[in-house]
XYZ file of C-alpha atoms in Angstrom:
342
model
C 51.244 162.182 172.439
C 51.536 158.498 171.571
C 54.293 156.448 173.180
C 57.147 155.756 170.750
C 56.398 152.006 170.698
C 52.811 152.748 169.643
C 54.052 154.907 166.773
C 56.469 152.162 165.699
C 53.805 149.458 165.875
C 51.336 151.615 163.935
C 53.944 152.382 161.294
C 54.759 148.682 160.998
C 51.136 147.743 160.379
C 50.683 150.574 157.862
C 53.777 149.380 155.997
C 52.476 145.807 156.021
C 49.069 146.925 154.746
C 50.633 148.939 151.948
C 52.840 146.018 150.980
C 49.856 143.679 150.966
C 48.079 145.899 148.430
C 50.607 145.008 145.748
C 49.476 141.575 144.633
C 50.698 139.536 141.669
C 48.163 138.076 139.283
C 47.442 134.390 139.966
C 48.596 131.931 137.311
C 45.131 130.332 137.165
C 41.755 132.076 137.149
C 39.075 130.912 139.602
C 36.205 128.804 138.241
C 32.768 128.227 139.808
C 31.945 124.837 141.288
C 29.279 124.187 138.658
C 31.631 124.867 135.756
C 35.146 123.566 136.426
C 37.569 124.351 133.633
C 38.458 121.389 131.402
C 40.414 121.152 128.163
C 37.307 119.938 126.310
C 35.237 122.932 127.446
C 38.020 125.348 126.576
C 38.393 123.852 123.097
C 34.653 124.108 122.418
C 34.399 127.548 124.005
C 37.159 128.908 121.817
C 35.359 127.673 118.716
C 32.086 129.292 119.763
C 33.905 132.490 120.750
C 35.467 132.807 117.293
C 32.458 131.718 115.225
C 30.505 134.626 113.622
C 27.703 132.375 112.365
C 25.660 132.887 115.534
C 25.029 136.532 114.699
C 22.045 137.464 112.541
C 24.277 138.475 109.631
C 26.929 135.820 110.135
C 29.548 138.550 110.471
C 29.998 139.220 114.206
C 31.601 136.926 116.773
C 32.655 137.472 120.377
C 36.146 138.059 119.016
C 34.920 140.887 116.780
C 34.602 143.198 119.777
C 36.953 141.402 122.193
C 39.876 140.527 119.963
C 42.256 138.121 121.688
C 44.828 138.741 118.970
C 45.433 142.133 120.595
C 44.269 143.896 123.766
C 41.040 141.942 124.101
C 38.962 144.865 122.825
C 38.349 146.343 119.360
C 40.255 149.671 119.475
C 37.024 151.572 118.785
C 35.299 154.164 120.991
C 32.158 152.009 120.882
C 31.813 148.588 119.292
C 30.274 147.854 115.910
C 27.806 145.012 115.636
C 25.492 143.756 112.906
C 24.561 146.065 110.006
C 27.208 148.547 111.119
C 25.283 149.476 114.260
C 27.292 150.870 117.163
C 26.503 150.697 120.840
C 26.879 153.339 123.499
C 29.788 151.885 125.437
C 33.397 150.946 124.888
C 34.124 147.214 124.732
C 36.020 146.217 127.899
C 38.957 143.883 127.490
C 38.262 140.166 127.802
C 41.774 139.560 129.115
C 41.632 138.896 132.872
C 37.836 139.327 132.878
C 37.749 136.152 134.972
C 38.923 138.266 137.915
C 35.800 140.474 137.846
C 32.987 139.473 140.191
C 30.434 140.932 137.743
C 30.505 141.618 134.004
C 29.639 144.581 131.741
C 30.262 148.203 132.714
C 26.994 148.251 134.657
C 27.485 144.843 136.283
C 24.251 143.432 134.882
C 25.714 139.946 134.447
C 26.864 138.221 137.651
C 29.096 135.677 135.884
C 31.020 135.076 132.688
C 28.440 132.418 131.858
C 25.612 134.961 131.955
C 27.684 137.555 130.128
C 28.276 135.135 127.246
C 24.528 135.022 126.548
C 23.979 138.790 126.493
C 25.509 139.987 123.188
C 23.892 137.199 121.141
C 20.368 138.605 121.488
C 21.361 142.276 121.658
C 19.941 144.003 118.543
C 23.023 146.181 118.175
C 25.626 143.486 118.799
C 24.918 140.038 117.320
C 21.279 140.716 116.558
C 19.692 137.297 117.022
C 16.027 137.038 117.985
C 16.996 135.234 121.200
C 19.650 132.853 122.512
C 17.546 129.786 121.693
C 17.441 130.801 118.039
C 21.211 131.158 118.079
C 21.526 127.734 119.696
C 19.404 126.254 116.920
C 22.106 127.356 114.505
C 24.726 125.584 116.596
C 22.665 122.398 116.581
C 22.255 122.645 112.806
C 26.033 122.401 112.304
C 26.774 118.649 112.619
C 30.433 119.128 113.441
C 29.691 120.787 116.772
C 27.950 117.820 118.386
C 31.129 115.750 119.050
C 32.694 118.720 120.845
C 29.628 119.203 123.059
C 29.539 115.455 123.764
C 33.200 115.484 124.747
C 32.809 118.503 127.017
C 29.440 117.773 128.625
C 28.229 114.303 127.687
C 25.453 113.286 125.315
C 22.389 115.429 124.585
C 24.301 118.433 125.865
C 23.762 120.986 123.083
C 22.050 123.576 125.264
C 22.332 127.339 125.677
C 23.665 126.950 129.215
C 26.397 124.530 128.145
C 27.424 126.742 125.244
C 27.743 129.652 127.691
C 29.697 127.471 130.109
C 32.133 126.529 127.345
C 32.700 130.149 126.318
C 33.224 131.128 129.965
C 35.703 128.269 130.433
C 37.692 129.541 127.454
C 37.609 133.088 128.786
C 39.027 131.891 132.108
C 42.184 130.890 130.254
C 42.614 134.464 129.018
C 44.841 135.732 131.790
C 48.149 137.569 131.527
C 50.432 136.993 134.521
C 54.156 137.647 134.803
C 54.170 141.316 133.858
C 57.138 143.418 134.905
C 55.012 144.522 137.867
C 54.301 140.906 138.861
C 57.979 140.009 138.751
C 58.757 143.105 140.819
C 56.317 142.324 143.622
C 57.532 138.721 143.639
C 61.026 139.930 144.472
C 62.807 140.900 141.241
C 63.579 144.508 142.101
C 65.080 145.105 138.658
C 61.864 144.191 136.820
C 60.525 147.761 136.990
C 62.626 150.728 135.925
C 63.336 153.564 138.316
C 60.669 155.660 136.623
C 58.138 152.835 136.875
C 58.892 152.446 140.580
C 58.332 156.176 141.076
C 55.064 155.815 139.202
C 54.075 152.867 141.371
C 54.576 154.923 144.512
C 52.730 157.892 143.013
C 49.875 155.611 141.973
C 49.334 154.849 145.659
C 50.124 158.313 147.027
C 47.782 160.148 144.649
C 44.965 157.801 145.601
C 44.528 155.595 142.522
C 44.570 152.465 144.686
C 41.370 153.570 146.423
C 39.613 152.036 143.403
C 42.268 150.183 141.424
C 43.613 147.781 144.029
C 44.051 144.029 144.161
C 45.773 141.621 141.819
C 43.772 142.767 138.779
C 43.754 146.460 139.763
C 39.938 146.399 139.750
C 39.255 146.730 143.461
C 38.966 144.314 146.362
C 37.945 140.721 145.822
C 34.163 140.544 146.028
C 31.739 137.616 146.271
C 30.614 136.412 142.853
C 27.810 138.572 141.528
C 28.398 141.412 143.996
C 30.565 143.793 142.031
C 32.792 146.714 142.992
C 31.307 149.940 141.652
C 32.396 153.561 141.849
C 30.766 156.816 140.804
C 32.287 158.250 137.620
C 32.794 161.139 137.461
C 32.948 161.961 141.152
C 33.857 165.652 140.691
C 31.452 166.606 137.916
C 32.380 170.304 137.847
C 35.642 169.595 135.991
C 36.001 170.846 132.421
C 36.980 167.289 131.463
C 33.413 166.135 132.131
C 31.941 168.210 129.332
C 34.970 167.834 127.063
C 34.671 164.044 127.088
C 30.910 163.793 127.676
C 31.426 161.722 130.819
C 28.082 162.288 132.521
C 25.646 161.338 129.745
C 25.722 157.610 130.530
C 23.682 156.818 133.662
C 25.707 153.691 134.409
C 24.253 151.082 136.723
C 21.092 153.163 137.164
C 19.894 151.813 133.798
C 19.910 148.323 135.341
C 18.529 148.985 138.820
C 16.505 152.196 138.497
C 17.971 153.189 141.858
C 19.041 156.856 142.002
C 21.988 155.853 144.174
C 23.348 154.009 141.114
C 23.474 157.069 138.837
C 26.889 157.186 137.107
C 28.004 154.100 139.029
C 30.263 151.821 136.983
C 32.140 148.610 137.603
C 35.792 149.431 138.262
C 37.683 148.040 135.245
C 40.967 146.188 135.406
C 44.116 148.150 134.619
C 45.948 145.039 133.472
C 47.277 145.646 129.917
C 45.726 149.116 129.995
C 48.460 150.417 127.691
C 46.995 148.175 124.965
C 43.303 149.022 125.294
C 42.869 152.600 124.066
C 40.531 154.431 123.732
C 39.549 154.775 127.370
C 36.540 155.038 129.688
C 33.028 153.681 129.285
C 32.428 155.817 126.199
C 35.884 155.466 124.645
C 36.245 159.239 124.569
C 39.929 159.539 125.552
C 42.436 158.333 122.979
C 45.719 158.205 124.885
C 46.797 156.902 128.276
C 48.502 160.032 129.581
C 45.306 162.044 129.073
C 43.290 159.294 130.755
C 45.559 159.611 133.790
C 45.059 163.389 133.915
C 41.296 163.009 133.600
C 41.065 160.338 136.294
C 43.161 162.363 138.720
C 40.923 165.397 138.264
C 37.415 163.936 138.013
C 37.910 161.188 140.593
C 40.427 162.632 143.040
C 40.159 166.387 142.326
C 43.904 166.581 141.770
C 45.948 168.301 139.077
C 49.048 166.278 138.296
C 52.353 167.682 137.115
C 53.513 166.351 133.759
C 56.394 164.466 135.359
C 53.901 162.734 137.637
C 51.732 161.785 134.672
C 54.763 160.416 132.843
C 55.822 158.330 135.839
C 52.340 156.872 136.385
C 52.012 156.046 132.685
C 55.388 154.309 132.838
C 54.127 152.219 135.768
C 50.904 151.355 133.944
C 52.979 150.103 131.023
C 54.557 147.725 133.518
C 51.149 146.034 133.931
C 51.302 144.515 130.435
C 51.532 140.776 131.013
C 52.452 137.686 129.030
C 49.757 136.576 126.607
C 49.086 132.885 126.019
C 49.412 131.856 122.396
C 46.078 131.948 120.569
C 46.110 129.675 117.489
C 42.890 129.990 115.514
C 40.520 127.020 115.836
C 39.108 125.013 112.947
C 35.349 125.555 112.765
C 32.956 122.869 111.513
C 31.409 123.388 108.079
C 27.781 124.080 107.169
C 27.136 121.683 104.261
C 23.888 122.214 102.406
C 22.862 125.549 103.889
C 24.083 129.083 104.425
C 23.565 131.759 107.020
C 21.306 133.698 104.663
C 19.146 130.596 104.154
C 18.416 130.470 107.874
C 17.297 134.069 108.236
């Protein structure tokens, strides 16, 4: 039997560890040394992010699938790109994506800069032949050059700089000061009694084994490393077939390593109440069902309805404050059209 002081000391450290798990979201997102955030980059990046003219049809922009006027997604099970084509995965929210150490569900992009290049040349998304072809369109629009010059200096209209500008803009898309953030900073009235019960249940049930940290996406990892978990873990649940959860091979499609079968980047739960439908395939329409499914297929637990209600109430407390997003003015294309350039 342990001496009483050992029990007390152990309990103290456990309490401190549990307290340390509840972290507020930082007010500023981290930026890499080779792409410090500046107002000029953010201004240019926002323009590029909103501009659909760099898709093959001139109809799809970054904002089409990651709409910053709402939850940072597109409210569809899977996103629609050029010619009405749809992909196989749900569009993750762009809000707070700066706090992921890798991007995409399968983690194939190590940075926001690399992620920004991916959809442009994807045949289902923006449908351009390649990123250089898309950049040629940018260069053809005279009004963009002054913005590139301001952000990066002269002769700076390159693919890498365009991606850096978009990434810089995306690093401003963070939502601090949720009710949860105010609560963990000391305002014990910020969360309702039900939300506080849900917060405790969230930890007790085991949700924090994956959804920990300030962004509720796992521990802070070195850039490009990624925090991945197998989904579903308990594949014998009826939910797996009901919501077709095992069809997607996850990170295996990137690495070819059998250990990566059904491995997915752990998504942020920030603003999760605004980003239905849920999971990598967008198969679950409402948050309470998503909670039931996660408890069963990841933790092998059946929750009582009151527990589900309390956890959902807590998750609603993760909705943060959104920075105002006025639409940018985009430079004109005098003398030519998108269809002319195809």
